[in-house]
Amino acid sequence: MLRWCGISWATPASLISLFHWWSVWLWQPRVKVLLDPILLAVVWAVWNVRNQKVFDNKLVDWLEAIELIIAHVAFWVSSSKDGRDLTMDDIIFRIISVASAE
């Protein structure tokens, strides 16, 4: 997911550390409208996949999980007031150039 966004980054030690780092980071508005949904979609997908594995003994299909994350991000961003001007193609295929075009 980070590669999709063009981000090189070291993972925080805990989910609490991740959310704290995320909340204090001063993102540009256009970057924030794109990256906030990515963080939430990734956390939700990992939680969901983990529950499917633990409770349903379902094999983890990470490619499917990543595709679902991208679909959620595209839907959430295009549904937000700050992302209405973006097409699904902008979000899915040109996320790096869209984020840098402020």
PDB file of N, CA and C in Angstrom:
ATOM      1  N   MET A   1       0.817  -1.181   0.000  1.00  0.00           N
ATOM      2  CA  MET A   1       0.000   0.000   0.000  1.00  0.00           C
ATOM      3  C   MET A   1       0.867   1.253   0.000  1.00  0.00           C
ATOM      4  N   LEU A   2       1.936   1.218   0.778  1.00  0.00           N
ATOM      5  CA  LEU A   2       2.809   2.386   0.815  1.00  0.00           C
ATOM      6  C   LEU A   2       3.479   2.613  -0.532  1.00  0.00           C
ATOM      7  N   ARG A   3       3.842   1.537  -1.202  1.00  0.00           N
ATOM      8  CA  ARG A   3       4.455   1.652  -2.530  1.00  0.00           C
ATOM      9  C   ARG A   3       3.464   2.296  -3.497  1.00  0.00           C
ATOM     10  N   TRP A   4       2.182   1.924  -3.381  1.00  0.00           N
ATOM     11  CA  TRP A   4       1.124   2.497  -4.219  1.00  0.00           C
ATOM     12  C   TRP A   4       1.088   4.010  -4.035  1.00  0.00           C
ATOM     13  N   CYS A   5       1.336   4.471  -2.806  1.00  0.00           N
ATOM     14  CA  CYS A   5       1.307   5.905  -2.492  1.00  0.00           C
ATOM     15  C   CYS A   5       2.646   6.586  -2.714  1.00  0.00           C
ATOM     16  N   GLY A   6       3.678   5.803  -3.024  1.00  0.00           N
ATOM     17  CA  GLY A   6       5.001   6.376  -3.205  1.00  0.00           C
ATOM     18  C   GLY A   6       5.657   6.803  -1.902  1.00  0.00           C
ATOM     19  N   ILE A   7       5.339   6.095  -0.815  1.00  0.00           N
ATOM     20  CA  ILE A   7       5.850   6.454   0.509  1.00  0.00           C
ATOM     21  C   ILE A   7       6.870   5.420   0.962  1.00  0.00           C
ATOM     22  N   SER A   8       7.998   5.905   1.451  1.00  0.00           N
ATOM     23  CA  SER A   8       8.997   5.057   2.088  1.00  0.00           C
ATOM     24  C   SER A   8       8.929   5.378   3.572  1.00  0.00           C
ATOM     25  N   TRP A   9       8.758   4.325   4.427  1.00  0.00           N
ATOM     26  CA  TRP A   9       8.396   4.620   5.798  1.00  0.00           C
ATOM     27  C   TRP A   9       8.695   3.442   6.698  1.00  0.00           C
ATOM     28  N   ALA A  10       9.070   3.720   7.939  1.00  0.00           N
ATOM     29  CA  ALA A  10       9.278   2.683   8.952  1.00  0.00           C
ATOM     30  C   ALA A  10       8.017   2.579   9.806  1.00  0.00           C
ATOM     31  N   THR A  11       7.545   1.383  10.020  1.00  0.00           N
ATOM     32  CA  THR A  11       6.305   1.158  10.749  1.00  0.00           C
ATOM     33  C   THR A  11       6.469   1.450  12.238  1.00  0.00           C
ATOM     34  N   PRO A  12       5.538   2.214  12.832  1.00  0.00           N
ATOM     35  CA  PRO A  12       5.574   2.424  14.284  1.00  0.00           C
ATOM     36  C   PRO A  12       5.390   1.106  15.033  1.00  0.00           C
ATOM     37  N   ALA A  13       5.793   1.100  16.297  1.00  0.00           N
ATOM     38  CA  ALA A  13       5.788  -0.128  17.098  1.00  0.00           C
ATOM     39  C   ALA A  13       4.394  -0.621  17.459  1.00  0.00           C
ATOM     40  N   SER A  14       3.414   0.273  17.501  1.00  0.00           N
ATOM     41  CA  SER A  14       2.067  -0.140  17.898  1.00  0.00           C
ATOM     42  C   SER A  14       1.029   0.651  17.118  1.00  0.00           C
ATOM     43  N   LEU A  15      -0.210   0.184  17.175  1.00  0.00           N
ATOM     44  CA  LEU A  15      -1.306   0.881  16.510  1.00  0.00           C
ATOM     45  C   LEU A  15      -1.519   2.254  17.149  1.00  0.00           C
ATOM     46  N   ILE A  16      -1.364   2.334  18.459  1.00  0.00           N
ATOM     47  CA  ILE A  16      -1.502   3.617  19.151  1.00  0.00           C
ATOM     48  C   ILE A  16      -0.433   4.594  18.659  1.00  0.00           C
ATOM     49  N   SER A  17       0.806   4.117  18.517  1.00  0.00           N
ATOM     50  CA  SER A  17       1.888   4.964  17.998  1.00  0.00           C
ATOM     51  C   SER A  17       1.593   5.417  16.575  1.00  0.00           C
ATOM     52  N   LEU A  18       1.043   4.535  15.773  1.00  0.00           N
ATOM     53  CA  LEU A  18       0.693   4.870  14.395  1.00  0.00           C
ATOM     54  C   LEU A  18      -0.340   5.988  14.358  1.00  0.00           C
ATOM     55  N   PHE A  19      -1.418   5.839  15.119  1.00  0.00           N
ATOM     56  CA  PHE A  19      -2.463   6.860  15.122  1.00  0.00           C
ATOM     57  C   PHE A  19      -1.959   8.184  15.699  1.00  0.00           C
ATOM     58  N   HIS A  20      -1.098   8.126  16.702  1.00  0.00           N
ATOM     59  CA  HIS A  20      -0.538   9.362  17.257  1.00  0.00           C
ATOM     60  C   HIS A  20       0.326  10.061  16.207  1.00  0.00           C
ATOM     61  N   TRP A  21       1.229   9.313  15.573  1.00  0.00           N
ATOM     62  CA  TRP A  21       2.076   9.893  14.532  1.00  0.00           C
ATOM     63  C   TRP A  21       1.216  10.504  13.431  1.00  0.00           C
ATOM     64  N   TRP A  22       0.191   9.767  13.029  1.00  0.00           N
ATOM     65  CA  TRP A  22      -0.680  10.216  11.945  1.00  0.00           C
ATOM     66  C   TRP A  22      -1.412  11.504  12.327  1.00  0.00           C
ATOM     67  N   SER A  23      -1.872  11.586  13.581  1.00  0.00           N
ATOM     68  CA  SER A  23      -2.662  12.749  13.999  1.00  0.00           C
ATOM     69  C   SER A  23      -1.826  14.022  14.123  1.00  0.00           C
ATOM     70  N   VAL A  24      -0.553  13.915  14.430  1.00  0.00           N
ATOM     71  CA  VAL A  24       0.268  15.116  14.596  1.00  0.00           C
ATOM     72  C   VAL A  24       1.020  15.510  13.322  1.00  0.00           C
ATOM     73  N   TRP A  25       1.062  14.631  12.344  1.00  0.00           N
ATOM     74  CA  TRP A  25       1.758  14.940  11.102  1.00  0.00           C
ATOM     75  C   TRP A  25       1.007  16.036  10.366  1.00  0.00           C
ATOM     76  N   LEU A  26       1.715  17.025   9.858  1.00  0.00           N
ATOM     77  CA  LEU A  26       1.079  18.158   9.188  1.00  0.00           C
ATOM     78  C   LEU A  26       1.016  17.910   7.685  1.00  0.00           C
ATOM     79  N   TRP A  27      -0.009  17.200   7.265  1.00  0.00           N
ATOM     80  CA  TRP A  27      -0.204  16.900   5.846  1.00  0.00           C
ATOM     81  C   TRP A  27      -0.761  18.126   5.132  1.00  0.00           C
ATOM     82  N   GLN A  28      -0.408  18.269   3.860  1.00  0.00           N
ATOM     83  CA  GLN A  28      -1.069  19.266   3.023  1.00  0.00           C
ATOM     84  C   GLN A  28      -2.511  18.798   2.837  1.00  0.00           C
ATOM     85  N   PRO A  29      -3.459  19.717   2.659  1.00  0.00           N
ATOM     86  CA  PRO A  29      -4.875  19.312   2.575  1.00  0.00           C
ATOM     87  C   PRO A  29      -5.158  18.242   1.515  1.00  0.00           C
ATOM     88  N   ARG A  30      -4.565  18.368   0.327  1.00  0.00           N
ATOM     89  CA  ARG A  30      -4.845  17.388  -0.734  1.00  0.00           C
ATOM     90  C   ARG A  30      -4.252  16.029  -0.376  1.00  0.00           C
ATOM     91  N   VAL A  31      -3.104  16.023   0.248  1.00  0.00           N
ATOM     92  CA  VAL A  31      -2.483  14.767   0.669  1.00  0.00           C
ATOM     93  C   VAL A  31      -3.319  14.133   1.769  1.00  0.00           C
ATOM     94  N   LYS A  32      -3.793  14.942   2.707  1.00  0.00           N
ATOM     95  CA  LYS A  32      -4.593  14.434   3.819  1.00  0.00           C
ATOM     96  C   LYS A  32      -5.883  13.783   3.322  1.00  0.00           C
ATOM     97  N   VAL A  33      -6.537  14.393   2.337  1.00  0.00           N
ATOM     98  CA  VAL A  33      -7.792  13.823   1.833  1.00  0.00           C
ATOM     99  C   VAL A  33      -7.560  12.464   1.173  1.00  0.00           C
ATOM    100  N   LEU A  34      -6.346  12.225   0.700  1.00  0.00           N
ATOM    101  CA  LEU A  34      -6.017  10.936   0.096  1.00  0.00           C
ATOM    102  C   LEU A  34      -5.471   9.936   1.113  1.00  0.00           C
ATOM    103  N   LEU A  35      -4.633  10.400   2.034  1.00  0.00           N
ATOM    104  CA  LEU A  35      -3.960   9.473   2.940  1.00  0.00           C
ATOM    105  C   LEU A  35      -4.791   9.051   4.147  1.00  0.00           C
ATOM    106  N   ASP A  36      -5.663   9.917   4.652  1.00  0.00           N
ATOM    107  CA  ASP A  36      -6.506   9.512   5.787  1.00  0.00           C
ATOM    108  C   ASP A  36      -7.323   8.260   5.471  1.00  0.00           C
ATOM    109  N   PRO A  37      -8.012   8.214   4.327  1.00  0.00           N
ATOM    110  CA  PRO A  37      -8.764   6.991   4.012  1.00  0.00           C
ATOM    111  C   PRO A  37      -7.867   5.767   3.818  1.00  0.00           C
ATOM    112  N   ILE A  38      -6.634   5.971   3.351  1.00  0.00           N
ATOM    113  CA  ILE A  38      -5.730   4.834   3.172  1.00  0.00           C
ATOM    114  C   ILE A  38      -5.406   4.214   4.526  1.00  0.00           C
ATOM    115  N   LEU A  39      -5.055   5.041   5.501  1.00  0.00           N
ATOM    116  CA  LEU A  39      -4.759   4.513   6.837  1.00  0.00           C
ATOM    117  C   LEU A  39      -5.951   3.743   7.396  1.00  0.00           C
ATOM    118  N   LEU A  40      -7.126   4.338   7.320  1.00  0.00           N
ATOM    119  CA  LEU A  40      -8.316   3.680   7.869  1.00  0.00           C
ATOM    120  C   LEU A  40      -8.650   2.393   7.119  1.00  0.00           C
ATOM    121  N   ALA A  41      -8.522   2.408   5.797  1.00  0.00           N
ATOM    122  CA  ALA A  41      -8.825   1.211   5.010  1.00  0.00           C
ATOM    123  C   ALA A  41      -7.839   0.085   5.296  1.00  0.00           C
ATOM    124  N   VAL A  42      -6.569   0.413   5.472  1.00  0.00           N
ATOM    125  CA  VAL A  42      -5.564  -0.614   5.773  1.00  0.00           C
ATOM    126  C   VAL A  42      -5.815  -1.216   7.147  1.00  0.00           C
ATOM    127  N   VAL A  43      -6.059  -0.372   8.143  1.00  0.00           N
ATOM    128  CA  VAL A  43      -6.325  -0.882   9.493  1.00  0.00           C
ATOM    129  C   VAL A  43      -7.577  -1.753   9.486  1.00  0.00           C
ATOM    130  N   TRP A  44      -8.626  -1.298   8.807  1.00  0.00           N
ATOM    131  CA  TRP A  44      -9.866  -2.072   8.735  1.00  0.00           C
ATOM    132  C   TRP A  44      -9.624  -3.410   8.033  1.00  0.00           C
ATOM    133  N   ALA A  45      -8.882  -3.401   6.928  1.00  0.00           N
ATOM    134  CA  ALA A  45      -8.640  -4.638   6.177  1.00  0.00           C
ATOM    135  C   ALA A  45      -7.833  -5.643   6.992  1.00  0.00           C
ATOM    136  N   VAL A  46      -6.799  -5.175   7.683  1.00  0.00           N
ATOM    137  CA  VAL A  46      -5.991  -6.083   8.506  1.00  0.00           C
ATOM    138  C   VAL A  46      -6.848  -6.680   9.615  1.00  0.00           C
ATOM    139  N   TRP A  47      -7.655  -5.857  10.254  1.00  0.00           N
ATOM    140  CA  TRP A  47      -8.560  -6.344  11.310  1.00  0.00           C
ATOM    141  C   TRP A  47      -9.536  -7.379  10.738  1.00  0.00           C
ATOM    142  N   ASN A  48     -10.110  -7.075   9.589  1.00  0.00           N
ATOM    143  CA  ASN A  48     -11.088  -7.962   8.962  1.00  0.00           C
ATOM    144  C   ASN A  48     -10.455  -9.291   8.543  1.00  0.00           C
ATOM    145  N   VAL A  49      -9.294  -9.242   7.902  1.00  0.00           N
ATOM    146  CA  VAL A  49      -8.600 -10.457   7.464  1.00  0.00           C
ATOM    147  C   VAL A  49      -8.197 -11.302   8.668  1.00  0.00           C
ATOM    148  N   ARG A  50      -7.722 -10.639   9.715  1.00  0.00           N
ATOM    149  CA  ARG A  50      -7.355 -11.349  10.945  1.00  0.00           C
ATOM    150  C   ARG A  50      -8.569 -12.072  11.532  1.00  0.00           C
ATOM    151  N   ASN A  51      -9.700 -11.388  11.596  1.00  0.00           N
ATOM    152  CA  ASN A  51     -10.908 -12.020  12.134  1.00  0.00           C
ATOM    153  C   ASN A  51     -11.366 -13.196  11.275  1.00  0.00           C
ATOM    154  N   GLN A  52     -11.273 -13.058   9.965  1.00  0.00           N
ATOM    155  CA  GLN A  52     -11.651 -14.169   9.090  1.00  0.00           C
ATOM    156  C   GLN A  52     -10.744 -15.368   9.319  1.00  0.00           C
ATOM    157  N   LYS A  53      -9.466 -15.121   9.544  1.00  0.00           N
ATOM    158  CA  LYS A  53      -8.519 -16.207   9.804  1.00  0.00           C
ATOM    159  C   LYS A  53      -8.786 -16.846  11.163  1.00  0.00           C
ATOM    160  N   VAL A  54      -8.949 -16.030  12.196  1.00  0.00           N
ATOM    161  CA  VAL A  54      -9.119 -16.541  13.561  1.00  0.00           C
ATOM    162  C   VAL A  54     -10.466 -17.225  13.743  1.00  0.00           C
ATOM    163  N   PHE A  55     -11.543 -16.592  13.305  1.00  0.00           N
ATOM    164  CA  PHE A  55     -12.880 -17.095  13.606  1.00  0.00           C
ATOM    165  C   PHE A  55     -13.447 -18.035  12.543  1.00  0.00           C
ATOM    166  N   ASP A  56     -13.043 -17.859  11.284  1.00  0.00           N
ATOM    167  CA  ASP A  56     -13.575 -18.691  10.199  1.00  0.00           C
ATOM    168  C   ASP A  56     -12.528 -19.622   9.606  1.00  0.00           C
ATOM    169  N   ASN A  57     -11.292 -19.550  10.095  1.00  0.00           N
ATOM    170  CA  ASN A  57     -10.176 -20.345   9.588  1.00  0.00           C
ATOM    171  C   ASN A  57     -10.005 -20.179   8.072  1.00  0.00           C
ATOM    172  N   LYS A  58     -10.267 -18.972   7.595  1.00  0.00           N
ATOM    173  CA  LYS A  58     -10.164 -18.667   6.171  1.00  0.00           C
ATOM    174  C   LYS A  58      -8.720 -18.308   5.825  1.00  0.00           C
ATOM    175  N   LEU A  59      -8.237 -18.831   4.707  1.00  0.00           N
ATOM    176  CA  LEU A  59      -6.897 -18.476   4.236  1.00  0.00           C
ATOM    177  C   LEU A  59      -6.871 -17.000   3.842  1.00  0.00           C
ATOM    178  N   VAL A  60      -5.774 -16.352   4.129  1.00  0.00           N
ATOM    179  CA  VAL A  60      -5.639 -14.934   3.832  1.00  0.00           C
ATOM    180  C   VAL A  60      -5.223 -14.765   2.378  1.00  0.00           C
ATOM    181  N   ASP A  61      -6.024 -14.029   1.618  1.00  0.00           N
ATOM    182  CA  ASP A  61      -5.686 -13.672   0.246  1.00  0.00           C
ATOM    183  C   ASP A  61      -5.322 -12.189   0.261  1.00  0.00           C
ATOM    184  N   TRP A  62      -4.020 -11.909   0.395  1.00  0.00           N
ATOM    185  CA  TRP A  62      -3.582 -10.527   0.546  1.00  0.00           C
ATOM    186  C   TRP A  62      -3.820  -9.703  -0.705  1.00  0.00           C
ATOM    187  N   LEU A  63      -3.754 -10.311  -1.875  1.00  0.00           N
ATOM    188  CA  LEU A  63      -4.036  -9.569  -3.105  1.00  0.00           C
ATOM    189  C   LEU A  63      -5.484  -9.081  -3.095  1.00  0.00           C
ATOM    190  N   GLU A  64      -6.384  -9.954  -2.678  1.00  0.00           N
ATOM    191  CA  GLU A  64      -7.795  -9.571  -2.569  1.00  0.00           C
ATOM    192  C   GLU A  64      -7.971  -8.460  -1.531  1.00  0.00           C
ATOM    193  N   ALA A  65      -7.267  -8.565  -0.417  1.00  0.00           N
ATOM    194  CA  ALA A  65      -7.352  -7.539   0.630  1.00  0.00           C
ATOM    195  C   ALA A  65      -6.849  -6.192   0.111  1.00  0.00           C
ATOM    196  N   ILE A  66      -5.751  -6.195  -0.641  1.00  0.00           N
ATOM    197  CA  ILE A  66      -5.205  -4.951  -1.191  1.00  0.00           C
ATOM    198  C   ILE A  66      -6.169  -4.343  -2.205  1.00  0.00           C
ATOM    199  N   GLU A  67      -6.765  -5.173  -3.044  1.00  0.00           N
ATOM    200  CA  GLU A  67      -7.737  -4.668  -4.016  1.00  0.00           C
ATOM    201  C   GLU A  67      -8.940  -4.057  -3.312  1.00  0.00           C
ATOM    202  N   LEU A  68      -9.375  -4.668  -2.221  1.00  0.00           N
ATOM    203  CA  LEU A  68     -10.491  -4.137  -1.442  1.00  0.00           C
ATOM    204  C   LEU A  68     -10.111  -2.804  -0.789  1.00  0.00           C
ATOM    205  N   ILE A  69      -8.886  -2.708  -0.293  1.00  0.00           N
ATOM    206  CA  ILE A  69      -8.410  -1.448   0.291  1.00  0.00           C
ATOM    207  C   ILE A  69      -8.447  -0.343  -0.758  1.00  0.00           C
ATOM    208  N   ILE A  70      -7.917  -0.617  -1.933  1.00  0.00           N
ATOM    209  CA  ILE A  70      -7.886   0.386  -3.000  1.00  0.00           C
ATOM    210  C   ILE A  70      -9.301   0.791  -3.395  1.00  0.00           C
ATOM    211  N   ALA A  71     -10.215  -0.170  -3.480  1.00  0.00           N
ATOM    212  CA  ALA A  71     -11.607   0.139  -3.817  1.00  0.00           C
ATOM    213  C   ALA A  71     -12.247   1.018  -2.745  1.00  0.00           C
ATOM    214  N   HIS A  72     -12.013   0.684  -1.473  1.00  0.00           N
ATOM    215  CA  HIS A  72     -12.565   1.505  -0.389  1.00  0.00           C
ATOM    216  C   HIS A  72     -11.995   2.923  -0.425  1.00  0.00           C
ATOM    217  N   VAL A  73     -10.695   3.031  -0.606  1.00  0.00           N
ATOM    218  CA  VAL A  73     -10.066   4.351  -0.655  1.00  0.00           C
ATOM    219  C   VAL A  73     -10.653   5.171  -1.804  1.00  0.00           C
ATOM    220  N   ALA A  74     -10.753   4.582  -2.974  1.00  0.00           N
ATOM    221  CA  ALA A  74     -11.291   5.297  -4.131  1.00  0.00           C
ATOM    222  C   ALA A  74     -12.719   5.761  -3.869  1.00  0.00           C
ATOM    223  N   PHE A  75     -13.536   4.908  -3.287  1.00  0.00           N
ATOM    224  CA  PHE A  75     -14.925   5.271  -2.993  1.00  0.00           C
ATOM    225  C   PHE A  75     -14.991   6.370  -1.937  1.00  0.00           C
ATOM    226  N   TRP A  76     -14.239   6.197  -0.844  1.00  0.00           N
ATOM    227  CA  TRP A  76     -14.285   7.176   0.248  1.00  0.00           C
ATOM    228  C   TRP A  76     -13.772   8.539  -0.198  1.00  0.00           C
ATOM    229  N   VAL A  77     -12.678   8.562  -0.949  1.00  0.00           N
ATOM    230  CA  VAL A  77     -12.120   9.843  -1.397  1.00  0.00           C
ATOM    231  C   VAL A  77     -13.076  10.523  -2.366  1.00  0.00           C
ATOM    232  N   SER A  78     -13.590   9.781  -3.335  1.00  0.00           N
ATOM    233  CA  SER A  78     -14.478  10.394  -4.328  1.00  0.00           C
ATOM    234  C   SER A  78     -15.806  10.825  -3.717  1.00  0.00           C
ATOM    235  N   SER A  79     -16.162  10.270  -2.556  1.00  0.00           N
ATOM    236  CA  SER A  79     -17.400  10.645  -1.868  1.00  0.00           C
ATOM    237  C   SER A  79     -17.211  11.828  -0.924  1.00  0.00           C
ATOM    238  N   SER A  80     -15.971  12.178  -0.629  1.00  0.00           N
ATOM    239  CA  SER A  80     -15.714  13.279   0.305  1.00  0.00           C
ATOM    240  C   SER A  80     -15.828  14.617  -0.419  1.00  0.00           C
ATOM    241  N   LYS A  81     -16.124  15.669   0.342  1.00  0.00           N
ATOM    242  CA  LYS A  81     -16.269  16.986  -0.290  1.00  0.00           C
ATOM    243  C   LYS A  81     -14.963  17.471  -0.920  1.00  0.00           C
ATOM    244  N   ASP A  82     -13.827  17.099  -0.342  1.00  0.00           N
ATOM    245  CA  ASP A  82     -12.537  17.533  -0.887  1.00  0.00           C
ATOM    246  C   ASP A  82     -12.038  16.654  -2.028  1.00  0.00           C
ATOM    247  N   GLY A  83     -12.667  15.516  -2.248  1.00  0.00           N
ATOM    248  CA  GLY A  83     -12.218  14.614  -3.292  1.00  0.00           C
ATOM    249  C   GLY A  83     -13.189  14.469  -4.440  1.00  0.00           C
ATOM    250  N   ARG A  84     -14.258  15.272  -4.428  1.00  0.00           N
ATOM    251  CA  ARG A  84     -15.282  15.146  -5.467  1.00  0.00           C
ATOM    252  C   ARG A  84     -14.770  15.448  -6.865  1.00  0.00           C
ATOM    253  N   ASP A  85     -13.723  16.249  -6.962  1.00  0.00           N
ATOM    254  CA  ASP A  85     -13.189  16.601  -8.277  1.00  0.00           C
ATOM    255  C   ASP A  85     -12.291  15.512  -8.860  1.00  0.00           C
ATOM    256  N   LEU A  86     -12.043  14.455  -8.093  1.00  0.00           N
ATOM    257  CA  LEU A  86     -11.163  13.373  -8.543  1.00  0.00           C
ATOM    258  C   LEU A  86     -11.970  12.221  -9.123  1.00  0.00           C
ATOM    259  N   THR A  87     -11.449  11.645 -10.192  1.00  0.00           N
ATOM    260  CA  THR A  87     -12.087  10.460 -10.761  1.00  0.00           C
ATOM    261  C   THR A  87     -11.512   9.216 -10.094  1.00  0.00           C
ATOM    262  N   MET A  88     -12.168   8.088 -10.285  1.00  0.00           N
ATOM    263  CA  MET A  88     -11.643   6.828  -9.756  1.00  0.00           C
ATOM    264  C   MET A  88     -10.263   6.547 -10.350  1.00  0.00           C
ATOM    265  N   ASP A  89     -10.077   6.841 -11.634  1.00  0.00           N
ATOM    266  CA  ASP A  89      -8.766   6.648 -12.270  1.00  0.00           C
ATOM    267  C   ASP A  89      -7.701   7.525 -11.613  1.00  0.00           C
ATOM    268  N   ASP A  90      -8.056   8.790 -11.300  1.00  0.00           N
ATOM    269  CA  ASP A  90      -7.106   9.668 -10.603  1.00  0.00           C
ATOM    270  C   ASP A  90      -6.642   9.026  -9.306  1.00  0.00           C
ATOM    271  N   ILE A  91      -7.582   8.516  -8.551  1.00  0.00           N
ATOM    272  CA  ILE A  91      -7.282   7.974  -7.226  1.00  0.00           C
ATOM    273  C   ILE A  91      -6.511   6.664  -7.329  1.00  0.00           C
ATOM    274  N   ILE A  92      -6.944   5.775  -8.190  1.00  0.00           N
ATOM    275  CA  ILE A  92      -6.352   4.437  -8.255  1.00  0.00           C
ATOM    276  C   ILE A  92      -5.021   4.427  -9.005  1.00  0.00           C
ATOM    277  N   PHE A  93      -4.948   5.119 -10.127  1.00  0.00           N
ATOM    278  CA  PHE A  93      -3.769   5.001 -10.989  1.00  0.00           C
ATOM    279  C   PHE A  93      -2.813   6.192 -10.927  1.00  0.00           C
ATOM    280  N   ARG A  94      -3.289   7.335 -10.434  1.00  0.00           N
ATOM    281  CA  ARG A  94      -2.443   8.533 -10.428  1.00  0.00           C
ATOM    282  C   ARG A  94      -2.396   9.190  -9.049  1.00  0.00           C
ATOM    283  N   ILE A  95      -2.454   8.389  -8.002  1.00  0.00           N
ATOM    284  CA  ILE A  95      -2.548   8.933  -6.641  1.00  0.00           C
ATOM    285  C   ILE A  95      -1.359   9.814  -6.279  1.00  0.00           C
ATOM    286  N   ILE A  96      -0.161   9.466  -6.717  1.00  0.00           N
ATOM    287  CA  ILE A  96       1.033  10.251  -6.365  1.00  0.00           C
ATOM    288  C   ILE A  96       0.984  11.628  -7.029  1.00  0.00           C
ATOM    289  N   SER A  97       0.673  11.674  -8.321  1.00  0.00           N
ATOM    290  CA  SER A  97       0.633  12.969  -9.004  1.00  0.00           C
ATOM    291  C   SER A  97      -0.536  13.820  -8.519  1.00  0.00           C
ATOM    292  N   VAL A  98      -1.653  13.193  -8.163  1.00  0.00           N
ATOM    293  CA  VAL A  98      -2.804  13.930  -7.637  1.00  0.00           C
ATOM    294  C   VAL A  98      -2.450  14.561  -6.294  1.00  0.00           C
ATOM    295  N   ALA A  99      -1.776  13.816  -5.443  1.00  0.00           N
ATOM    296  CA  ALA A  99      -1.417  14.320  -4.112  1.00  0.00           C
ATOM    297  C   ALA A  99      -0.441  15.488  -4.198  1.00  0.00           C
ATOM    298  N   SER A 100       0.419  15.480  -5.190  1.00  0.00           N
ATOM    299  CA  SER A 100       1.427  16.540  -5.284  1.00  0.00           C
ATOM    300  C   SER A 100       0.929  17.760  -6.055  1.00  0.00           C
ATOM    301  N   ALA A 101      -0.235  17.677  -6.679  1.00  0.00           N
ATOM    302  CA  ALA A 101      -0.790  18.799  -7.444  1.00  0.00           C
ATOM    303  C   ALA A 101      -1.679  19.646  -6.545  1.00  0.00           C
ATOM    304  N   GLU A 102      -1.096  20.501  -5.764  1.00  0.00           N
ATOM    305  CA  GLU A 102      -1.841  21.312  -4.782  1.00  0.00           C
ATOM    306  C   GLU A 102      -2.211  22.636  -5.370  1.00  0.00           C
TER     307      GLU A 102
END
